[in-house]
Amino acid sequence: MKIAYFDCFSGASGDMILGALLDAGFPEAELREGLAGLGLAGLELRCQRILKGGLSAVRLEVLVSGDVPERRLAEVEALIDASRLPAGLGERAMGIFHRLAQVEARIHGLPIDQVHLHELGGVDTIVDVVGALLGLRTLNVERVVVSPLPLGRGEAHSTHGAIPLPAPATLALLSGVPVVASQVERELVTPTAAAILTSVASDFGPIPAMTLSGVGYGAGAYDLPLPDVLRLILGEAASANDGTVETLALLETNIDDSNPEIYDYVMERLFAAGALDVFITPVQMKKNRPAVVLGVLCRLADCETLTAILFSETSTLGVRQQWVERRSLKREITTVQTAYGPVRVKIATWGDGNWKAAPEAEDCRRLAEAHHVPLRQVYRAAENALAVLEPK
């Protein structure tokens, strides 16, 4: 499986994304050919290799001559519909434009059909969005992961006057995404980049496990303390046929002074708030005190909520957080018939026809209680019924 990791240590913009894709192997001729189908009058692409902080990177500039129309969303949709883009790519592009327009409409208090595209970058945005999707498709990228995004400070100028940074549209588009503060007084992540990256990424976090196959650098327009480039890392991961790989958060805290009766309640609250797994490990702490490590596995977007529960419901004063990569097998739920009734069974598959299965414990327990038979007897009946099945 081909993975693309966008390492945004100096931020991201639409032209930086495109420059990184070009440097990583996306042919410039294919970009120009794909954009030609949009029929954008007066469009010129200027692509050159430059040095940014000693790093060789591709700088892409979108130049437009003549009067540029202020397109509304419906006009952009008509433009995309009339284009010769590959099947499915136009729909993905419109999904990104819809997100941009919805955010701008909410911020400015306008109906979505009245938002002019000049607020979103006009031709620049169309080129950036369509070009990024074309580049990922051409490079056969199957999974996109993005680093936490740095957000600058200061102010920027728009048709509405000065606005604070990070731009309101950028913040709205990055809801649920891990971000880090930067003291740089520049717009480090543009709304266009935020819309593209959050639309194509399956995960945000550290570099995923992969075999490195290529690197590309896309140059920005600023001179920053770090090189103003976006780094794209390409690699090969395990086959998607063996399941999914995702970046999760692991929250852990050591507790040596709580009533153990609270843990059942705390676990219920954590699961209800989105925890994927909760576990307790006995440990020995300072002064030879017996204690536990309370661990929570969760999605990155749920970290703050679950950390707040740990602080409010336990005696802990600190919670450790780290990112972990989880690889999980494909699974499906089927139902088998037994002499005691139906039992749901979870079947996992991997590789070339390998599979394993397990009856749902709650179903077996319910039937054992209803028929007054040992639980292991119901398990055995479900396993015997499963033995004659072949997973799809």
Tab-separated table of N, CA and C in Angstrom, residues 178-292:
chain	number	residue	atom	x	y	z
A	178	PRO	N	-5.008	17.512	15.295
A	178	PRO	CA	-3.956	17.962	16.207
A	178	PRO	C	-3.155	19.124	15.626
A	179	VAL	N	-3.010	20.188	16.418
A	179	VAL	CA	-2.247	21.365	15.997
A	179	VAL	C	-1.237	21.702	17.084
A	180	VAL	N	-0.207	22.472	16.711
A	180	VAL	CA	0.795	22.937	17.665
A	180	VAL	C	0.990	24.431	17.463
A	181	ALA	N	1.326	25.125	18.543
A	181	ALA	CA	1.516	26.571	18.468
A	181	ALA	C	2.880	26.902	17.871
A	182	SER	N	2.944	28.019	17.186
A	182	SER	CA	4.198	28.535	16.652
A	182	SER	C	4.277	30.019	16.972
A	183	GLN	N	5.475	30.490	17.285
A	183	GLN	CA	5.673	31.909	17.557
A	183	GLN	C	5.888	32.717	16.285
A	184	VAL	N	5.937	32.051	15.145
A	184	VAL	CA	6.143	32.739	13.868
A	184	VAL	C	4.923	33.599	13.552
A	185	GLU	N	5.145	34.858	13.222
A	185	GLU	CA	4.043	35.766	12.921
A	185	GLU	C	3.775	35.769	11.422
A	186	ARG	N	3.275	34.663	10.966
A	186	ARG	CA	2.896	34.468	9.563
A	186	ARG	C	1.727	33.491	9.520
A	187	GLU	N	1.022	33.501	8.390
A	187	GLU	CA	0.002	32.477	8.174
A	187	GLU	C	0.712	31.205	7.711
A	188	LEU	N	0.825	30.236	8.585
A	188	LEU	CA	1.560	29.024	8.262
A	188	LEU	C	0.682	27.985	7.574
A	189	VAL	N	-0.590	27.933	7.902
A	189	VAL	CA	-1.508	26.992	7.257
A	189	VAL	C	-2.656	27.788	6.653
A	190	THR	N	-2.803	27.722	5.348
A	190	THR	CA	-3.863	28.465	4.665
A	190	THR	C	-5.165	27.660	4.686
A	191	PRO	N	-6.300	28.332	4.516
A	191	PRO	CA	-7.572	27.604	4.447
A	191	PRO	C	-7.593	26.552	3.342
A	192	THR	N	-6.995	26.864	2.191
A	192	THR	CA	-6.980	25.886	1.098
A	192	THR	C	-6.223	24.631	1.499
A	193	ALA	N	-5.045	24.799	2.102
A	193	ALA	CA	-4.272	23.646	2.540
A	193	ALA	C	-5.015	22.869	3.614
A	194	ALA	N	-5.642	23.586	4.542
A	194	ALA	CA	-6.401	22.914	5.597
A	194	ALA	C	-7.528	22.080	5.002
A	195	ALA	N	-8.201	22.618	3.995
A	195	ALA	CA	-9.307	21.883	3.373
A	195	ALA	C	-8.802	20.652	2.626
A	196	ILE	N	-7.704	20.804	1.897
A	196	ILE	CA	-7.157	19.677	1.133
A	196	ILE	C	-6.681	18.568	2.076
A	197	LEU	N	-5.841	18.934	3.044
A	197	LEU	CA	-5.225	17.927	3.905
A	197	LEU	C	-6.256	17.208	4.763
A	198	THR	N	-7.221	17.928	5.312
A	198	THR	CA	-8.230	17.272	6.141
A	198	THR	C	-9.197	16.436	5.319
A	199	SER	N	-9.283	16.699	4.031
A	199	SER	CA	-10.170	15.911	3.170
A	199	SER	C	-9.518	14.623	2.686
A	200	VAL	N	-8.208	14.640	2.481
A	200	VAL	CA	-7.535	13.456	1.923
A	200	VAL	C	-6.881	12.592	2.998
A	201	ALA	N	-6.660	13.130	4.198
A	201	ALA	CA	-5.926	12.386	5.224
A	201	ALA	C	-6.823	11.375	5.923
A	202	SER	N	-6.265	10.199	6.169
A	202	SER	CA	-6.953	9.205	6.999
A	202	SER	C	-6.514	9.315	8.447
A	203	ASP	N	-5.320	9.873	8.695
A	203	ASP	CA	-4.796	10.019	10.051
A	203	ASP	C	-3.922	11.257	10.147
A	204	PHE	N	-3.778	11.749	11.378
A	204	PHE	CA	-2.836	12.812	11.701
A	204	PHE	C	-1.940	12.307	12.818
A	205	GLY	N	-0.630	12.530	12.686
A	205	GLY	CA	0.264	12.052	13.726
A	205	GLY	C	1.674	11.869	13.210
A	206	PRO	N	2.428	10.963	13.840
A	206	PRO	CA	3.830	10.752	13.442
A	206	PRO	C	3.934	9.989	12.135
A	207	ILE	N	5.142	9.866	11.635
A	207	ILE	CA	5.377	9.122	10.399
A	207	ILE	C	4.974	7.663	10.605
A	208	PRO	N	4.123	7.122	9.766
A	208	PRO	CA	3.711	5.726	9.920
A	208	PRO	C	4.814	4.765	9.480
A	209	ALA	N	4.733	3.536	9.958
A	209	ALA	CA	5.703	2.520	9.558
A	209	ALA	C	5.570	2.247	8.060
A	210	MET	N	6.683	2.328	7.347
A	210	MET	CA	6.681	2.079	5.908
A	210	MET	C	8.115	1.929	5.429
A	211	THR	N	8.255	1.421	4.223
A	211	THR	CA	9.549	1.357	3.562
A	211	THR	C	9.671	2.580	2.660
A	212	LEU	N	10.628	3.447	2.961
A	212	LEU	CA	10.748	4.727	2.271
A	212	LEU	C	11.026	4.522	0.779
A	213	SER	N	10.277	5.242	-0.056
A	213	SER	CA	10.478	5.130	-1.502
A	213	SER	C	10.733	6.469	-2.180
A	214	GLY	N	10.461	7.591	-1.508
A	214	GLY	CA	10.701	8.877	-2.143
A	214	GLY	C	10.401	10.036	-1.218
A	215	VAL	N	10.984	11.203	-1.529
A	215	VAL	CA	10.773	12.419	-0.752
A	215	VAL	C	10.630	13.587	-1.720
A	216	GLY	N	9.711	14.496	-1.413
A	216	GLY	CA	9.546	15.699	-2.221
A	216	GLY	C	9.413	16.920	-1.333
A	217	TYR	N	9.912	18.071	-1.816
A	217	TYR	CA	9.854	19.314	-1.059
A	217	TYR	C	9.125	20.362	-1.892
A	218	GLY	N	8.094	20.967	-1.300
A	218	GLY	CA	7.364	22.053	-1.942
A	218	GLY	C	7.659	23.357	-1.236
A	219	ALA	N	8.118	24.369	-1.968
A	219	ALA	CA	8.565	25.625	-1.370
A	219	ALA	C	7.411	26.592	-1.188
A	220	GLY	N	7.447	27.319	-0.056
A	220	GLY	CA	6.516	28.398	0.187
A	220	GLY	C	7.111	29.733	-0.207
A	221	ALA	N	6.409	30.809	0.130
A	221	ALA	CA	6.817	32.143	-0.323
A	221	ALA	C	7.580	32.934	0.730
A	222	TYR	N	7.720	32.397	1.953
A	222	TYR	CA	8.301	33.181	3.044
A	222	TYR	C	9.734	32.750	3.359
A	223	ASP	N	10.423	33.595	4.107
A	223	ASP	CA	11.695	33.248	4.732
A	223	ASP	C	11.423	33.119	6.224
A	224	LEU	N	11.504	31.904	6.726
A	224	LEU	CA	11.129	31.596	8.102
A	224	LEU	C	12.337	31.064	8.867
A	225	PRO	N	12.232	30.970	10.203
A	225	PRO	CA	13.338	30.387	10.982
A	225	PRO	C	13.698	28.983	10.505
A	226	LEU	N	12.695	28.175	10.203
A	226	LEU	CA	12.918	26.889	9.544
A	226	LEU	C	12.716	27.080	8.047
A	227	PRO	N	13.301	26.226	7.205
A	227	PRO	CA	13.047	26.346	5.768
A	227	PRO	C	11.544	26.315	5.486
A	228	ASP	N	11.071	27.267	4.704
A	228	ASP	CA	9.640	27.343	4.385
A	228	ASP	C	9.305	26.343	3.285
A	229	VAL	N	9.312	25.067	3.667
A	229	VAL	CA	8.994	24.001	2.730
A	229	VAL	C	8.049	23.011	3.393
A	230	LEU	N	7.302	22.328	2.565
A	230	LEU	CA	6.463	21.200	2.986
A	230	LEU	C	7.133	19.934	2.472
A	231	ARG	N	7.393	18.999	3.375
A	231	ARG	CA	8.073	17.760	2.991
A	231	ARG	C	7.057	16.641	2.814
A	232	LEU	N	7.111	15.992	1.670
A	232	LEU	CA	6.246	14.850	1.376
A	232	LEU	C	7.103	13.586	1.358
A	233	ILE	N	6.760	12.641	2.223
A	233	ILE	CA	7.491	11.383	2.324
A	233	ILE	C	6.607	10.267	1.782
A	234	LEU	N	7.128	9.524	0.811
A	234	LEU	CA	6.382	8.420	0.210
A	234	LEU	C	6.992	7.096	0.632
A	235	GLY	N	6.143	6.099	0.798
A	235	GLY	CA	6.645	4.782	1.183
A	235	GLY	C	5.623	3.700	0.954
A	236	GLU	N	6.066	2.472	1.131
A	236	GLU	CA	5.211	1.301	0.959
A	236	GLU	C	4.949	0.672	2.318
A	237	ALA	N	3.690	0.412	2.599
A	237	ALA	CA	3.296	-0.266	3.839
A	237	ALA	C	2.756	-1.643	3.492
A	238	ALA	N	2.300	-2.336	4.512
A	238	ALA	CA	1.722	-3.667	4.299
A	238	ALA	C	0.506	-3.573	3.396
A	239	SER	N	0.192	-4.647	2.730
A	239	SER	CA	-0.955	-4.692	1.828
A	239	SER	C	-2.238	-4.366	2.562
A	240	ALA	N	-3.083	-3.591	1.907
A	240	ALA	CA	-4.378	-3.252	2.497
A	240	ALA	C	-5.252	-4.478	2.687
A	241	ASN	N	-4.913	-5.580	1.996
A	241	ASN	CA	-5.700	-6.803	2.155
A	241	ASN	C	-5.563	-7.376	3.558
A	242	ASP	N	-4.517	-7.001	4.267
A	242	ASP	CA	-4.308	-7.509	5.612
A	242	ASP	C	-4.944	-6.626	6.671
A	243	GLY	N	-5.783	-5.702	6.290
A	243	GLY	CA	-6.493	-4.884	7.262
A	243	GLY	C	-6.155	-3.418	7.137
A	244	THR	N	-6.298	-2.697	8.230
A	244	THR	CA	-6.085	-1.268	8.227
A	244	THR	C	-4.976	-0.895	9.207
A	245	VAL	N	-4.287	0.203	8.891
A	245	VAL	CA	-3.273	0.752	9.776
A	245	VAL	C	-3.697	2.172	10.110
A	246	GLU	N	-3.744	2.504	11.390
A	246	GLU	CA	-4.190	3.831	11.789
A	246	GLU	C	-3.371	4.318	12.977
A	247	THR	N	-3.254	5.638	13.085
A	247	THR	CA	-2.550	6.259	14.192
A	247	THR	C	-3.550	6.598	15.290
A	248	LEU	N	-3.277	6.110	16.485
A	248	LEU	CA	-4.149	6.346	17.632
A	248	LEU	C	-3.353	6.995	18.750
A	249	ALA	N	-4.043	7.435	19.776
A	249	ALA	CA	-3.398	8.004	20.958
A	249	ALA	C	-3.501	7.010	22.111
A	250	LEU	N	-2.442	6.934	22.899
A	250	LEU	CA	-2.439	6.120	24.111
A	250	LEU	C	-2.260	7.052	25.299
A	251	LEU	N	-3.279	7.115	26.159
A	251	LEU	CA	-3.236	7.911	27.380
A	251	LEU	C	-2.961	6.974	28.551
A	252	GLU	N	-2.039	7.358	29.416
A	252	GLU	CA	-1.709	6.522	30.564
A	252	GLU	C	-1.503	7.382	31.800
A	253	THR	N	-1.921	6.862	32.950
A	253	THR	CA	-1.666	7.542	34.206
A	253	THR	C	-1.467	6.508	35.309
A	254	ASN	N	-0.522	6.768	36.215
A	254	ASN	CA	-0.263	5.895	37.365
A	254	ASN	C	-1.083	6.390	38.553
A	255	ILE	N	-1.782	5.475	39.207
A	255	ILE	CA	-2.638	5.846	40.343
A	255	ILE	C	-2.346	4.919	41.510
A	256	ASP	N	-2.014	5.515	42.672
A	256	ASP	CA	-1.712	4.690	43.846
A	256	ASP	C	-2.520	5.091	45.070
A	257	ASP	N	-3.510	5.987	44.889
A	257	ASP	CA	-4.237	6.480	46.065
A	257	ASP	C	-5.741	6.593	45.830
A	258	SER	N	-6.293	5.750	44.949
A	258	SER	CA	-7.730	5.809	44.673
A	258	SER	C	-8.429	4.549	45.177
A	259	ASN	N	-9.667	4.722	45.554
A	259	ASN	CA	-10.514	3.589	45.917
A	259	ASN	C	-10.738	2.739	44.670
A	260	PRO	N	-10.375	1.454	44.667
A	260	PRO	CA	-10.544	0.628	43.459
A	260	PRO	C	-11.996	0.492	43.012
A	261	GLU	N	-12.933	0.843	43.893
A	261	GLU	CA	-14.343	0.745	43.498
A	261	GLU	C	-14.708	1.739	42.399
A	262	ILE	N	-13.867	2.771	42.198
A	262	ILE	CA	-14.223	3.787	41.192
A	262	ILE	C	-13.939	3.325	39.771
A	263	TYR	N	-13.070	2.328	39.598
A	263	TYR	CA	-12.565	2.030	38.248
A	263	TYR	C	-13.652	1.562	37.294
A	264	ASP	N	-14.602	0.798	37.788
A	264	ASP	CA	-15.677	0.341	36.913
A	264	ASP	C	-16.447	1.529	36.340
A	265	TYR	N	-16.736	2.520	37.199
A	265	TYR	CA	-17.464	3.702	36.748
A	265	TYR	C	-16.632	4.528	35.774
A	266	VAL	N	-15.331	4.690	36.099
A	266	VAL	CA	-14.454	5.459	35.223
A	266	VAL	C	-14.363	4.806	33.842
A	267	MET	N	-14.240	3.488	33.804
A	267	MET	CA	-14.158	2.788	32.518
A	267	MET	C	-15.430	2.986	31.707
A	268	GLU	N	-16.586	2.938	32.367
A	268	GLU	CA	-17.852	3.157	31.653
A	268	GLU	C	-17.893	4.544	31.033
A	269	ARG	N	-17.457	5.550	31.793
A	269	ARG	CA	-17.451	6.911	31.268
A	269	ARG	C	-16.489	7.054	30.099
A	270	LEU	N	-15.318	6.450	30.191
A	270	LEU	CA	-14.330	6.540	29.118
A	270	LEU	C	-14.843	5.883	27.839
A	271	PHE	N	-15.438	4.702	27.965
A	271	PHE	CA	-15.981	4.038	26.776
A	271	PHE	C	-17.119	4.854	26.167
A	272	ALA	N	-17.971	5.421	27.007
A	272	ALA	CA	-19.094	6.212	26.492
A	272	ALA	C	-18.613	7.457	25.759
A	273	ALA	N	-17.420	7.958	26.127
A	273	ALA	CA	-16.878	9.179	25.501
A	273	ALA	C	-16.009	8.887	24.294
A	274	GLY	N	-15.903	7.620	23.887
A	274	GLY	CA	-15.191	7.318	22.648
A	274	GLY	C	-13.941	6.485	22.780
A	275	ALA	N	-13.589	6.044	23.993
A	275	ALA	CA	-12.391	5.221	24.144
A	275	ALA	C	-12.540	3.922	23.360
A	276	LEU	N	-11.485	3.523	22.670
A	276	LEU	CA	-11.494	2.267	21.926
A	276	LEU	C	-11.155	1.087	22.823
A	277	ASP	N	-10.339	1.330	23.835
A	277	ASP	CA	-10.004	0.293	24.808
A	277	ASP	C	-9.560	0.973	26.091
A	278	VAL	N	-9.859	0.353	27.212
A	278	VAL	CA	-9.432	0.831	28.526
A	278	VAL	C	-8.875	-0.367	29.273
A	279	PHE	N	-7.716	-0.209	29.908
A	279	PHE	CA	-7.121	-1.351	30.596
A	279	PHE	C	-6.394	-0.883	31.848
A	280	ILE	N	-6.269	-1.797	32.811
A	280	ILE	CA	-5.623	-1.501	34.088
A	280	ILE	C	-4.523	-2.524	34.307
A	281	THR	N	-3.308	-2.026	34.578
A	281	THR	CA	-2.146	-2.887	34.795
A	281	THR	C	-1.600	-2.654	36.197
A	282	PRO	N	-1.469	-3.699	37.024
A	282	PRO	CA	-0.905	-3.510	38.370
A	282	PRO	C	0.592	-3.232	38.299
A	283	VAL	N	1.062	-2.268	39.086
A	283	VAL	CA	2.484	-1.914	39.145
A	283	VAL	C	2.871	-1.621	40.594
A	284	GLN	N	4.163	-1.540	40.846
A	284	GLN	CA	4.699	-1.150	42.146
A	284	GLN	C	5.369	0.199	41.976
A	285	MET	N	4.933	1.181	42.785
A	285	MET	CA	5.449	2.541	42.628
A	285	MET	C	6.379	2.911	43.780
A	286	LYS	N	6.723	4.188	43.858
A	286	LYS	CA	7.641	4.672	44.896
A	286	LYS	C	7.090	4.359	46.288
A	287	LYS	N	7.985	4.228	47.239
A	287	LYS	CA	7.653	3.881	48.621
A	287	LYS	C	6.985	2.513	48.699
A	288	ASN	N	7.237	1.691	47.639
A	288	ASN	CA	6.685	0.334	47.584
A	288	ASN	C	5.163	0.292	47.616
A	289	ARG	N	4.541	1.318	47.094
A	289	ARG	CA	3.080	1.351	47.074
A	289	ARG	C	2.546	0.537	45.894
A	290	PRO	N	1.604	-0.367	46.132
A	290	PRO	CA	0.925	-1.024	45.013
A	290	PRO	C	0.048	-0.006	44.292
A	291	ALA	N	0.061	-0.047	42.982
A	291	ALA	CA	-0.683	0.939	42.203
A	291	ALA	C	-1.137	0.301	40.890
A	292	VAL	N	-1.791	1.087	40.059
A	292	VAL	CA	-2.218	0.619	38.743
A	292	VAL	C	-1.838	1.661	37.703
